[in-house]
XYZ file of C-alpha atoms in Angstrom:
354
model
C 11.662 -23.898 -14.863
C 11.071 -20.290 -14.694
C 10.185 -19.048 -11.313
C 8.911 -16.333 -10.253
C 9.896 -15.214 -6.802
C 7.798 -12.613 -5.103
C 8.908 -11.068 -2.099
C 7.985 -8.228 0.217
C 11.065 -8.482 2.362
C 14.245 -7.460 0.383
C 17.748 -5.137 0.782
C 18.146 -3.229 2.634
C 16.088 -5.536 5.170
C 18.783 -7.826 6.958
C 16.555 -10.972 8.078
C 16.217 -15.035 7.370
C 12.936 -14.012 5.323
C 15.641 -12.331 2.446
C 18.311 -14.628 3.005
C 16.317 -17.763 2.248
C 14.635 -16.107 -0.788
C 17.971 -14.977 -2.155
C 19.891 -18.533 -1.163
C 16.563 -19.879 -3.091
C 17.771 -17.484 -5.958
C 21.064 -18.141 -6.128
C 20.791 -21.714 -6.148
C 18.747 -22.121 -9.078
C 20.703 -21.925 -11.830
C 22.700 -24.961 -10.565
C 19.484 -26.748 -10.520
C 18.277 -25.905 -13.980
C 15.991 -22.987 -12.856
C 15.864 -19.200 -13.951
C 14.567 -17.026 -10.889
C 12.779 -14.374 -11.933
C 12.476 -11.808 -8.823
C 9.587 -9.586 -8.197
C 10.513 -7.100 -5.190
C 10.182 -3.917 -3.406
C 13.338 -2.438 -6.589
C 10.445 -3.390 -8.947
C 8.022 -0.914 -8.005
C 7.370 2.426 -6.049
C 7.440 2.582 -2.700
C 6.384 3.990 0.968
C 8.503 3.590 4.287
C 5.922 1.447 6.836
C 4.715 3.874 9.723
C 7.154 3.056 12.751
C 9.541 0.737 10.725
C 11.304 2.918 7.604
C 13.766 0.082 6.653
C 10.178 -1.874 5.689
C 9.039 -0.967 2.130
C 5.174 -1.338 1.209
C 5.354 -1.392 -2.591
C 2.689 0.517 -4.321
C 1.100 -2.394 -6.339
C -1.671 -4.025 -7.987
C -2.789 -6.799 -9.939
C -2.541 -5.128 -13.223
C 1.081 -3.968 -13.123
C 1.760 -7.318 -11.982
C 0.126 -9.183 -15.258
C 2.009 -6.389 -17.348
C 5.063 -7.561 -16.243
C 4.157 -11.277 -16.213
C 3.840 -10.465 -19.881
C 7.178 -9.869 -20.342
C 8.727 -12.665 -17.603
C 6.937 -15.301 -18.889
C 7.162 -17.615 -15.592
C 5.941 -21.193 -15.919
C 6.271 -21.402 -12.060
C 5.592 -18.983 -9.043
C 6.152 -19.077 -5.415
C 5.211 -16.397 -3.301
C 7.611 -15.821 -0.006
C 5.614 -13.248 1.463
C 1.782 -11.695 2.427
C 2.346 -8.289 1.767
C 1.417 -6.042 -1.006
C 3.735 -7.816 -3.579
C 2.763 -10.994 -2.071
C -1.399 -10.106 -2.386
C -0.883 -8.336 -6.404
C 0.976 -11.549 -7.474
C -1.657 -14.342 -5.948
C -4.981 -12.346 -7.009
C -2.582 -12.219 -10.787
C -2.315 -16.379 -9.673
C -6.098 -16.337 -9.481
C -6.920 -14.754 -12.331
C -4.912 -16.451 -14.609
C -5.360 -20.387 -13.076
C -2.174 -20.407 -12.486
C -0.834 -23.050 -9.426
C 1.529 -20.795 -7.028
C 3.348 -22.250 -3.668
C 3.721 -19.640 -1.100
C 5.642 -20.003 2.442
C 4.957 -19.240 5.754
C 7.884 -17.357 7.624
C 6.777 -15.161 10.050
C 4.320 -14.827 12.542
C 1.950 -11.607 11.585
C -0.539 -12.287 14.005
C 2.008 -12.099 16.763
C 3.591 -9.384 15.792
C 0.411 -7.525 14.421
C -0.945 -7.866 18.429
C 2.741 -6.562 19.929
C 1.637 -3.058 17.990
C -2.096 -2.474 17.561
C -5.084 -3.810 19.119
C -5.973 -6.632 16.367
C -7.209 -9.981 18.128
C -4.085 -12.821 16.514
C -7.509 -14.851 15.467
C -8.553 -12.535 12.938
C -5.484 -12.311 11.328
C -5.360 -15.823 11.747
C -8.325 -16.320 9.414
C -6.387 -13.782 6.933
C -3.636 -15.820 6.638
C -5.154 -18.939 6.277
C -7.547 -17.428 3.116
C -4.668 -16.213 1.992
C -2.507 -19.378 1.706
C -5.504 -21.812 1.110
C -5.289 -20.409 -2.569
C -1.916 -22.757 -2.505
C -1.188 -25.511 -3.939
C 1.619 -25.757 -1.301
C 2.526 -23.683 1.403
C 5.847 -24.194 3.119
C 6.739 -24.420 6.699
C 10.520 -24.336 7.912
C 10.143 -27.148 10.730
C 8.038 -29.746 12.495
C 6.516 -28.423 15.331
C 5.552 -25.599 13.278
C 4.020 -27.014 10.488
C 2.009 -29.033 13.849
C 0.829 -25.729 14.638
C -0.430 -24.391 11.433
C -2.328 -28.009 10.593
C -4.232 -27.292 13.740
C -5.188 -23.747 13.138
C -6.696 -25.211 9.656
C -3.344 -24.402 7.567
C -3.527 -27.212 4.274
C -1.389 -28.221 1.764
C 1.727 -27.943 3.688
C 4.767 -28.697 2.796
C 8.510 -28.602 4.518
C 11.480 -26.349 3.769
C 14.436 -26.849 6.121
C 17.280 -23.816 6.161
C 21.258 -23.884 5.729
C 23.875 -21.989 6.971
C 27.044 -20.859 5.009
C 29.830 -23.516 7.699
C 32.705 -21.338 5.417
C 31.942 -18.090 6.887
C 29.984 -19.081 9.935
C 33.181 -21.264 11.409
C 35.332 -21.092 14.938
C 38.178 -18.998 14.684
C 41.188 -18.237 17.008
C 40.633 -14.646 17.907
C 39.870 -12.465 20.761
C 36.911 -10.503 19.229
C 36.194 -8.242 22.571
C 39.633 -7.644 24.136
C 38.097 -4.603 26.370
C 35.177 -6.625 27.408
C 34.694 -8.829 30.906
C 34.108 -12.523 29.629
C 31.928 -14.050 29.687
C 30.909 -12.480 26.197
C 26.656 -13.186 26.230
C 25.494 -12.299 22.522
C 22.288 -11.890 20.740
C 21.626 -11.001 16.865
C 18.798 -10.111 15.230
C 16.543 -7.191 14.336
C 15.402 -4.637 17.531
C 11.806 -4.671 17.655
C 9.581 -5.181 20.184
C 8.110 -9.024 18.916
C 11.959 -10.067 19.205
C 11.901 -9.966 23.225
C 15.487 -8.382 23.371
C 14.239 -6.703 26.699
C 13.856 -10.391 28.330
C 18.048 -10.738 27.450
C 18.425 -8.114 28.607
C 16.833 -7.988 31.813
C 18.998 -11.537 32.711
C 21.937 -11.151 35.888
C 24.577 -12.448 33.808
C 28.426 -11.979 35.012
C 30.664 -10.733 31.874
C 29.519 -8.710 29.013
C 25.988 -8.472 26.557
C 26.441 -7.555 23.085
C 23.657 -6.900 20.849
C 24.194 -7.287 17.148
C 21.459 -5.628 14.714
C 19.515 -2.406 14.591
C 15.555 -1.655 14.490
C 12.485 0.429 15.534
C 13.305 -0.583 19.385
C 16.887 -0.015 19.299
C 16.559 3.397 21.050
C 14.298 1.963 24.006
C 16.687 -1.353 24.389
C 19.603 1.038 24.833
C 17.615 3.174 27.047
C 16.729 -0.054 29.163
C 20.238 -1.764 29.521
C 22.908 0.917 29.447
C 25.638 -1.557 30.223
C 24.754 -3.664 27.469
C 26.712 -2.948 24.335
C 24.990 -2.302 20.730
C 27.112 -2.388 17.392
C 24.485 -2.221 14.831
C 23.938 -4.336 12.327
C 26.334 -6.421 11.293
C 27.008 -8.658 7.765
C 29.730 -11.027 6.228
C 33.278 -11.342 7.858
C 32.209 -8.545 10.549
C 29.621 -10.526 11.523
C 30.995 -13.786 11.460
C 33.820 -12.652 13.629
C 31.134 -11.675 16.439
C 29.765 -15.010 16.687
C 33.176 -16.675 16.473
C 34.262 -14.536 19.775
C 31.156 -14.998 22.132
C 31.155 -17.452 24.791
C 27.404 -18.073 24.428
C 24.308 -17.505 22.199
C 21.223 -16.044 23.769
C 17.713 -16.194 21.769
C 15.182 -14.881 23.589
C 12.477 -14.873 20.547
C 9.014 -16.687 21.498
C 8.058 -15.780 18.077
C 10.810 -16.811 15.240
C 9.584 -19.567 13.071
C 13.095 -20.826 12.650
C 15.665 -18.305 13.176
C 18.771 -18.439 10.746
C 21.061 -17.529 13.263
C 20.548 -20.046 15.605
C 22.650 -21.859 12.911
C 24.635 -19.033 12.378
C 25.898 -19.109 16.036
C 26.037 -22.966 15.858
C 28.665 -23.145 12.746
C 30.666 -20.700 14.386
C 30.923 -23.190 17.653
C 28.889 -21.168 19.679
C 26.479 -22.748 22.213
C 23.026 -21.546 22.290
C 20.368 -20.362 24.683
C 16.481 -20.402 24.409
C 13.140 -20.503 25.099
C 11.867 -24.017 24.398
C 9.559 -22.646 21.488
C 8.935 -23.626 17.935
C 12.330 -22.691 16.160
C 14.960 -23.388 19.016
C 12.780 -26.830 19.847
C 13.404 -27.596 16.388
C 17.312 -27.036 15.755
C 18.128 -27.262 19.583
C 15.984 -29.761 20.983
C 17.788 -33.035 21.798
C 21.069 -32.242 20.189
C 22.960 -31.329 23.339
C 24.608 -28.211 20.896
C 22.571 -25.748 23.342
C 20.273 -25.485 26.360
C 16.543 -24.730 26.630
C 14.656 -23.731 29.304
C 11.962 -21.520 30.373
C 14.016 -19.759 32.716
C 16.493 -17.722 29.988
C 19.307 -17.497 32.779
C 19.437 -20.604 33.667
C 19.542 -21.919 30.179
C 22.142 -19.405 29.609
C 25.064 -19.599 32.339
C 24.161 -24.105 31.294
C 25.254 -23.302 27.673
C 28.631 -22.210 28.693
C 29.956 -25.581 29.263
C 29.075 -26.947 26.199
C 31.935 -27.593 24.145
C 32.183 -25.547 20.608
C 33.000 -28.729 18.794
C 29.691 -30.158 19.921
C 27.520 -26.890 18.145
C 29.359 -26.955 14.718
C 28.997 -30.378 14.565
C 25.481 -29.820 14.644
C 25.544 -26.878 12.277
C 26.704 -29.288 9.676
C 24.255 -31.120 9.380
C 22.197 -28.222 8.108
C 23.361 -27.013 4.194
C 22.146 -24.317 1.366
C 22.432 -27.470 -0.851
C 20.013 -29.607 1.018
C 17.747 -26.797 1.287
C 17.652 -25.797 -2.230
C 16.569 -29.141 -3.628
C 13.505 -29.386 -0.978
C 12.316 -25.750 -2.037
C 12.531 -26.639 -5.687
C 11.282 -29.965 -5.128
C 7.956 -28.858 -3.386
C 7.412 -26.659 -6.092
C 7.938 -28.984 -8.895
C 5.616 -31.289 -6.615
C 2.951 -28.828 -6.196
C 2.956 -27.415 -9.279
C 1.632 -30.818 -10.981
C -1.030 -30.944 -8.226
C -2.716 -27.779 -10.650
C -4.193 -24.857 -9.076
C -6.523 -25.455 -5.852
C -10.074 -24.428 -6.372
C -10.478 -20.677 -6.557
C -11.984 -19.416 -2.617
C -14.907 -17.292 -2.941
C -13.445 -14.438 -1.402
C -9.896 -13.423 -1.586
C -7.915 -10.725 0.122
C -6.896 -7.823 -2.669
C -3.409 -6.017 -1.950
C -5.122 -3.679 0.398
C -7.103 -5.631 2.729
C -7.178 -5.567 6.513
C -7.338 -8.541 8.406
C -11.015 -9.813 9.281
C -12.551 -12.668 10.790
C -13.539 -15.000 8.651
């Protein structure tokens, strides 16, 4: 197999949207697949208006098919729906050829948090978009529930892992200076995260926020106690979770959210809204607590014991969800491409009812 994997969100972005695609990657050699990657490096780029870290890739269908020439793919999968995403599906189109695409994260929602663009019309975007599919992957149950009944089809499940080496409990004392106990949250600053909700908890000890983003400055602004270190990778990063008394996720959003797992392996207990994502990796486990009252849930998860949350972690691997990626797309590759809709969106449409 030689996939093509086309993805909008790539380095220097630090989110589960580029760490699935490149686990995906890095997998498939051992699998007997050569990924071919299509990304923002590939092509010119502009800085999105209020969030520079986000390239928009200056792209078309044509200078997608040139390079097709060259890569030869016998499979695609599309991770994304933004210009890279639109180029390589109206390519799809145009050539028959089946494609898979997933669903990770929720424009609609986050589309509404910044401009005044009713989530149902970008609904109906989406769902044009990915009905071209002949699979579309969703990362749990109650989310693929969610999509069915908004008129999603073809879809498909992809589970995520979590690297249990470097996400593990460790003996240290990662905030000597700080009062315990040590509340932490990870994951990019902007505004469709909820960070402000975390924030806004009476909790005794210490919040730390781990990551960086267009609503870092305003978080900062709003909780002047809290403490920010920026975004944070590897052994750095792994040390922060290990350290922590308790996880907080305050997201209503996240599809899945990789760190939830993250702070899991590292024998963290975790806090949420009960909310696609933490209802899906928390729910019934006992490794966290979820409740629609954030402080409540966490000041509960501090008496869960850490052996209890990387117990759970385990249970989620890379391996495991390498062989359902590449399985749905052998799968839905012999299902041949789904009939061609009569209108598609090109790489510069706006979302429109329909």
């Amino acid at each position: 197999m030689r996939l093509l994997l086309a993805t909008d969100a790539w380095h220097p972005q630090v989110n589960g949207v580029v760490r699935s695609v490149e686990r995906m990657a890095e997998a498939g050699a051992g699998l007997g697949v050569e990924p071919l990657m299509l990304t923002p490096a590939d092509f010119a780029s502009l800085p999105m208006p209020g969030y520079s870290e986000i390239r928009l890739s200056l792209v078309t269908r044509g200078r997608v098919l040139a390079r097709w020439k060259r890569l030869a793919p016998s499979h695609v999968h599309i991770a994304t729906e933004g210009p890279i995403g639109h180029a390589v599906r109206a390519a799809c189109l145009s050539l028959n050829q089946p494609f898979t695409t997933s669903y990770h994260t929720r424009f609609p929602e986050y589309l509404a948090a910044r401009a005044p663009v009713p989530e149902a019309w970008s609904y109906a975007w989406l769902r044009r978009f990915h009905a071209a599919a002949s699979g579309t992957m969703v990362s749990t149950p109650s989310l693929e529930r969610e999509l069915s009944g908004r008129g999603f089809t073809h879809l498909m499940r992809w589970t995520r892992g979590v690297d249990t080496e470097l996400f593990r409990p460790r003996d240290i004392d990662a905030f000597p200076d700080l009062p315990r106990p040590i509340f932490l949250s990870v994951g990019r600053l902007a505004v469709e995260k909820n960070l402000a909700a975390f924030l806004a908890l009476d909790l005794p000890g210490s919040k730390v926020v781990v990551g960086d983003g267009p609503d870092r400055a305003r978080l900062q602004a709003l909780a002047p106690d809290a403490h920010f270190l920026g975004a944070l990778t590897g052994e750095a990063l792994a040390r922060i979770y290990a350290g922590a008394d308790a996880f907080v996720f305050p997201s209503l959003t996240d599809t899945f959210g990789i760190v939830l797992l993250e702070a899991l392996a590292s024998g963290l207990p975790v806090a949420a809204f009960p909310v696609t994502g933490p209802l899906d990796v928390i729910g019934g486990t006992d490794a966290g607590v979820l409740d629609a009252d954030l402080r409540t849930a966490a000041l509960a998860a501090l008496t869960i014991p850490r052996e209890r949350c990387r117990a759970e972690a385990l249970r989620y691997t890379w391996a495991e969800s390498a062989r359902q990626f590449y399985d749905n797309i052998a799968t839905a590759h012999a299902l041949g491409p789904m009939q061609r809709p009569d209108r598609r969106p090109s790489a510069d449409a706006l979302p429109r009812p329909g």
